[in-house]
PDB file of C-alpha atoms in Angstrom:
ATOM      1  CA  MET A   1     167.469  84.422 102.798  1.00 84.00           C
ATOM      2  CA  TYR A   2     165.518  81.482 104.169  1.00 93.00           C
ATOM      3  CA  LEU A   3     161.820  81.050 104.928  1.00 93.00           C
ATOM      4  CA  HIS A   4     162.439  81.032 108.672  1.00 92.00           C
ATOM      5  CA  GLU A   5     164.155  84.425 108.422  1.00 92.00           C
ATOM      6  CA  ILE A   6     161.196  86.270 106.845  1.00 91.00           C
ATOM      7  CA  ASN A   7     159.538  88.867 109.105  1.00 89.00           C
ATOM      8  CA  ARG A   8     156.364  90.914 108.669  1.00 87.00           C
ATOM      9  CA  SER A   9     156.702  94.603 107.900  1.00 89.00           C
ATOM     10  CA  HIS A  10     153.636  95.404 110.108  1.00 88.00           C
ATOM     11  CA  LYS A  11     152.707  93.471 113.204  1.00 86.00           C
ATOM     12  CA  ASN A  12     149.181  92.022 113.642  1.00 87.00           C
ATOM     13  CA  LYS A  13     146.853  94.408 115.451  1.00 85.00           C
ATOM     14  CA  THR A  14     145.294  92.772 118.475  1.00 81.00           C
ATOM     15  CA  THR A  15     141.718  93.694 119.426  1.00 75.00           C
ATOM     16  CA  LYS A  16     140.960  94.990 122.900  1.00 66.00           C
ATOM     17  CA  ARG A  17     139.586  92.297 125.142  1.00 66.00           C
ATOM     18  CA  VAL A  18     137.142  94.074 127.402  1.00 65.00           C
ATOM     19  CA  GLY A  19     136.520  93.112 130.998  1.00 66.00           C
ATOM     20  CA  ARG A  20     139.715  91.211 131.791  1.00 67.00           C
ATOM     21  CA  GLY A  21     141.566  93.536 134.107  1.00 61.00           C
ATOM     22  CA  GLY A  22     144.367  95.777 132.918  1.00 58.00           C
ATOM     23  CA  LYS A  23     143.891  99.474 132.250  1.00 67.00           C
ATOM     24  CA  ARG A  24     140.165  99.369 131.383  1.00 66.00           C
ATOM     25  CA  GLY A  25     138.881  99.278 134.953  1.00 65.00           C
ATOM     26  CA  ALA A  26     136.132  97.305 136.677  1.00 67.00           C
ATOM     27  CA  TYR A  27     133.267  98.205 134.314  1.00 71.00           C
ATOM     28  CA  SER A  28     135.470  97.985 131.224  1.00 72.00           C
ATOM     29  CA  GLY A  29     133.619 100.599 129.204  1.00 69.00           C
ATOM     30  CA  ARG A  30     130.223  98.955 129.651  1.00 73.00           C
ATOM     31  CA  GLY A  31     128.931 101.419 132.219  1.00 74.00           C
ATOM     32  CA  MET A  32     127.173 100.470 135.415  1.00 77.00           C
ATOM     33  CA  LYS A  33     124.171  98.186 135.910  1.00 78.00           C
ATOM     34  CA  GLY A  34     121.763  97.374 133.151  1.00 75.00           C
ATOM     35  CA  GLN A  35     121.150  95.232 130.142  1.00 72.00           C
ATOM     36  CA  GLY A  36     124.243  96.310 128.234  1.00 71.00           C
ATOM     37  CA  GLN A  37     126.583  95.435 131.102  1.00 72.00           C
ATOM     38  CA  HIS A  38     126.088  91.671 130.981  1.00 72.00           C
ATOM     39  CA  ALA A  39     127.943  89.267 128.747  1.00 69.00           C
ATOM     40  CA  SER A  40     124.976  87.807 126.906  1.00 67.00           C
ATOM     41  CA  SER A  41     123.164  91.100 126.557  1.00 64.00           C
ATOM     42  CA  ALA A  42     121.323  91.736 123.327  1.00 67.00           C
ATOM     43  CA  PRO A  43     118.992  94.620 122.549  1.00 70.00           C
ATOM     44  CA  ARG A  44     115.311  94.109 123.138  1.00 70.00           C
ATOM     45  CA  PRO A  45     113.683  92.348 120.180  1.00 74.00           C
ATOM     46  CA  GLU A  46     111.786  94.685 117.832  1.00 79.00           C
ATOM     47  CA  MET A  47     108.866  92.295 117.456  1.00 77.00           C
ATOM     48  CA  ARG A  48     108.282  92.402 121.185  1.00 72.00           C
ATOM     49  CA  ASP A  49     107.995  96.192 121.101  1.00 74.00           C
ATOM     50  CA  ILE A  50     105.502  95.973 118.240  1.00 76.00           C
ATOM     51  CA  ILE A  51     103.381  93.455 120.138  1.00 73.00           C
ATOM     52  CA  LYS A  52     103.489  95.554 123.302  1.00 73.00           C
ATOM     53  CA  LYS A  53     102.102  98.562 121.413  1.00 74.00           C
ATOM     54  CA  ILE A  54      98.977  96.688 120.284  1.00 74.00           C
ATOM     55  CA  PRO A  55      96.310  97.280 122.921  1.00 68.00           C
ATOM     56  CA  LYS A  56      94.893  94.200 124.589  1.00 68.00           C
ATOM     57  CA  LYS A  57      91.355  95.488 124.391  1.00 57.00           C
ATOM     58  CA  ARG A  58      91.148  97.364 121.136  1.00 55.00           C
ATOM     59  CA  GLY A  59      88.231  99.607 122.028  1.00 51.00           C
ATOM     60  CA  TYR A  60      86.289 102.017 119.823  1.00 52.00           C
ATOM     61  CA  ARG A  61      89.332 103.602 118.145  1.00 58.00           C
ATOM     62  CA  PHE A  62      90.804 100.444 116.651  1.00 57.00           C
ATOM     63  CA  ASN A  63      89.948 100.439 112.943  1.00 60.00           C
ATOM     64  CA  SER A  64      92.814  98.645 111.229  1.00 62.00           C
ATOM     65  CA  PHE A  65      90.509  95.844 110.043  1.00 66.00           C
ATOM     66  CA  THR A  66      88.394  98.167 107.913  1.00 68.00           C
ATOM     67  CA  LYS A  67      89.209  98.012 104.231  1.00 74.00           C
ATOM     68  CA  ASN A  68      89.999 101.240 102.450  1.00 80.00           C
ATOM     69  CA  ALA A  69      88.082 101.790  99.257  1.00 86.00           C
ATOM     70  CA  TYR A  70      89.851 102.127  95.923  1.00 89.00           C
ATOM     71  CA  VAL A  71      89.036 105.594  94.594  1.00 93.00           C
ATOM     72  CA  VAL A  72      88.010 106.150  90.976  1.00 94.00           C
ATOM     73  CA  ASN A  73      87.121 109.595  89.606  1.00 94.00           C
ATOM     74  CA  LEU A  74      84.536 110.364  86.937  1.00 94.00           C
ATOM     75  CA  ASN A  75      87.106 111.857  84.578  1.00 93.00           C
ATOM     76  CA  THR A  76      88.935 108.482  84.576  1.00 93.00           C
ATOM     77  CA  LEU A  77      85.702 106.675  83.703  1.00 93.00           C
ATOM     78  CA  GLU A  78      84.985 109.199  80.940  1.00 92.00           C
ATOM     79  CA  LYS A  79      88.277 108.367  79.224  1.00 91.00           C
ATOM     80  CA  ALA A  80      88.180 104.598  79.677  1.00 91.00           C
ATOM     81  CA  LEU A  81      84.545 103.601  79.084  1.00 89.00           C
ATOM     82  CA  LYS A  82      82.134 103.644  76.165  1.00 90.00           C
ATOM     83  CA  ASP A  83      78.580 104.938  76.091  1.00 90.00           C
ATOM     84  CA  GLY A  84      76.157 102.457  77.701  1.00 90.00           C
ATOM     85  CA  ASP A  85      78.789 100.460  79.660  1.00 91.00           C
ATOM     86  CA  THR A  86      78.020  98.880  83.016  1.00 92.00           C
ATOM     87  CA  ILE A  87      80.576  99.474  85.749  1.00 91.00           C
ATOM     88  CA  THR A  88      81.376  96.725  88.237  1.00 91.00           C
ATOM     89  CA  PRO A  89      84.590  96.027  90.162  1.00 90.00           C
ATOM     90  CA  GLY A  90      85.422  93.230  87.694  1.00 88.00           C
ATOM     91  CA  VAL A  91      85.013  95.522  84.672  1.00 90.00           C
ATOM     92  CA  LEU A  92      87.260  98.168  86.247  1.00 91.00           C
ATOM     93  CA  ARG A  93      89.891  95.503  86.873  1.00 88.00           C
ATOM     94  CA  LYS A  94      89.772  94.210  83.295  1.00 89.00           C
ATOM     95  CA  LYS A  95      90.117  97.743  81.918  1.00 89.00           C
ATOM     96  CA  GLY A  96      93.169  98.289  84.151  1.00 88.00           C
ATOM     97  CA  ILE A  97      91.623 101.210  86.035  1.00 90.00           C
ATOM     98  CA  VAL A  98      91.835  99.448  89.404  1.00 89.00           C
ATOM     99  CA  MET A  99      94.508  96.965  90.479  1.00 85.00           C
ATOM    100  CA  PHE A 100      93.923  94.575  93.363  1.00 81.00           C
ATOM    101  CA  PRO A 101      95.144  91.103  94.373  1.00 77.00           C
ATOM    102  CA  LYS A 102      93.462  88.014  92.958  1.00 75.00           C
ATOM    103  CA  GLY A 103      90.660  86.622  95.061  1.00 73.00           C
ATOM    104  CA  GLU A 104      90.077  89.892  96.878  1.00 77.00           C
ATOM    105  CA  LYS A 105      86.650  91.426  96.487  1.00 77.00           C
ATOM    106  CA  PRO A 106      87.483  95.098  96.315  1.00 79.00           C
ATOM    107  CA  LEU A 107      85.574  98.015  97.744  1.00 87.00           C
ATOM    108  CA  ILE A 108      85.485 100.680  95.041  1.00 92.00           C
ATOM    109  CA  LYS A 109      84.247 104.212  95.466  1.00 93.00           C
ATOM    110  CA  ILE A 110      83.436 106.528  92.597  1.00 94.00           C
ATOM    111  CA  LEU A 111      84.049 110.193  93.312  1.00 94.00           C
ATOM    112  CA  GLY A 112      82.701 113.202  91.458  1.00 92.00           C
ATOM    113  CA  THR A 113      85.974 114.762  90.283  1.00 92.00           C
ATOM    114  CA  GLY A 114      85.609 115.701  86.630  1.00 92.00           C
ATOM    115  CA  ASP A 115      82.589 115.516  84.324  1.00 92.00           C
ATOM    116  CA  ILE A 116      80.939 112.637  82.508  1.00 92.00           C
ATOM    117  CA  THR A 117      78.888 112.757  79.330  1.00 92.00           C
ATOM    118  CA  LYS A 118      78.383 109.029  78.701  1.00 91.00           C
ATOM    119  CA  LYS A 119      75.401 106.994  79.902  1.00 93.00           C
ATOM    120  CA  ILE A 120      76.805 104.440  82.317  1.00 93.00           C
ATOM    121  CA  THR A 121      75.303 102.074  84.865  1.00 93.00           C
ATOM    122  CA  VAL A 122      77.088 101.565  88.176  1.00 93.00           C
ATOM    123  CA  LYS A 123      76.711  98.282  90.090  1.00 92.00           C
ATOM    124  CA  GLY A 124      78.465  97.077  93.228  1.00 90.00           C
ATOM    125  CA  CYS A 125      80.430 100.267  93.919  1.00 91.00           C
ATOM    126  CA  LEU A 126      80.123 103.002  96.488  1.00 92.00           C
ATOM    127  CA  VAL A 127      79.213 106.304  94.865  1.00 94.00           C
ATOM    128  CA  SER A 128      79.545 109.768  96.348  1.00 94.00           C
ATOM    129  CA  ALA A 129      76.538 112.087  96.191  1.00 93.00           C
ATOM    130  CA  SER A 130      78.154 114.432  93.662  1.00 94.00           C
ATOM    131  CA  ALA A 131      79.158 111.521  91.401  1.00 94.00           C
ATOM    132  CA  ALA A 132      75.648 110.026  91.526  1.00 93.00           C
ATOM    133  CA  GLU A 133      74.184 113.394  90.582  1.00 94.00           C
ATOM    134  CA  LYS A 134      76.554 113.825  87.605  1.00 94.00           C
ATOM    135  CA  ILE A 135      75.905 110.269  86.377  1.00 93.00           C
ATOM    136  CA  SER A 136      72.137 110.721  86.532  1.00 93.00           C
ATOM    137  CA  LYS A 137      72.377 114.094  84.707  1.00 94.00           C
ATOM    138  CA  ALA A 138      74.289 112.356  81.908  1.00 93.00           C
ATOM    139  CA  GLY A 139      71.446 109.825  81.590  1.00 93.00           C
ATOM    140  CA  GLY A 140      73.081 106.951  83.472  1.00 92.00           C
ATOM    141  CA  SER A 141      71.944 105.149  86.605  1.00 93.00           C
ATOM    142  CA  VAL A 142      73.434 104.085  89.924  1.00 92.00           C
ATOM    143  CA  LEU A 143      72.404 100.670  91.240  1.00 88.00           C
ATOM    144  CA  ALA A 144      74.635 100.727  94.295  1.00 60.00           C
ATOM    145  CA  GLU A 145      74.652 101.901  97.857  1.00 62.00           C
ATOM    146  CA  LYS A 146      75.243 105.613  98.015  1.00 55.00           C
ATOM    147  CA  GLU A 147      77.800 107.027 100.399  1.00 53.00           C
ATOM    148  CA  SER A 148      76.592 107.097 103.988  1.00 44.00           C
ATOM    149  CA  LYS A 149      76.936 110.228 106.082  1.00 44.00           C
ATOM    150  CA  GLU A 150      79.670 108.570 108.184  1.00 43.00           C
ATOM    151  CA  GLY A 151      82.021 108.917 105.205  1.00 45.00           C
ATOM    152  CA  LYS A 152      83.312 105.358 104.761  1.00 45.00           C
TER     153      LYS A 152
END
């Protein structure tokens, strides 16, 4: 046996070449008229669809620029803090209660879930009405803006 006498056991499979006559017909499986029919057709870019969905004039309903507050409950503060501590966003970050990116000044809201027995002072955080009441009953004080009725 010589090299020029060797044959393949299976022939190469040729791919169908669409749109060049033969048995496939005039439209060649692409259907009639439209974006998918043409040779250089590509689907519509996703980014374009995203941009088209953003309203030109944002109006009164557009609120994606408002920052959501990080929520901290009283029962979490009870476990993590000592009697007489002052709570600020920086202190909560150092204790590992709240995580946020460097350089960002966080908006933190303290909610009234759970009970607190320690005297604490709250500065620079939003405080719900029930949390402020529980803190003051425990002998602490709130030196921050209380929650507005709009419910930020």
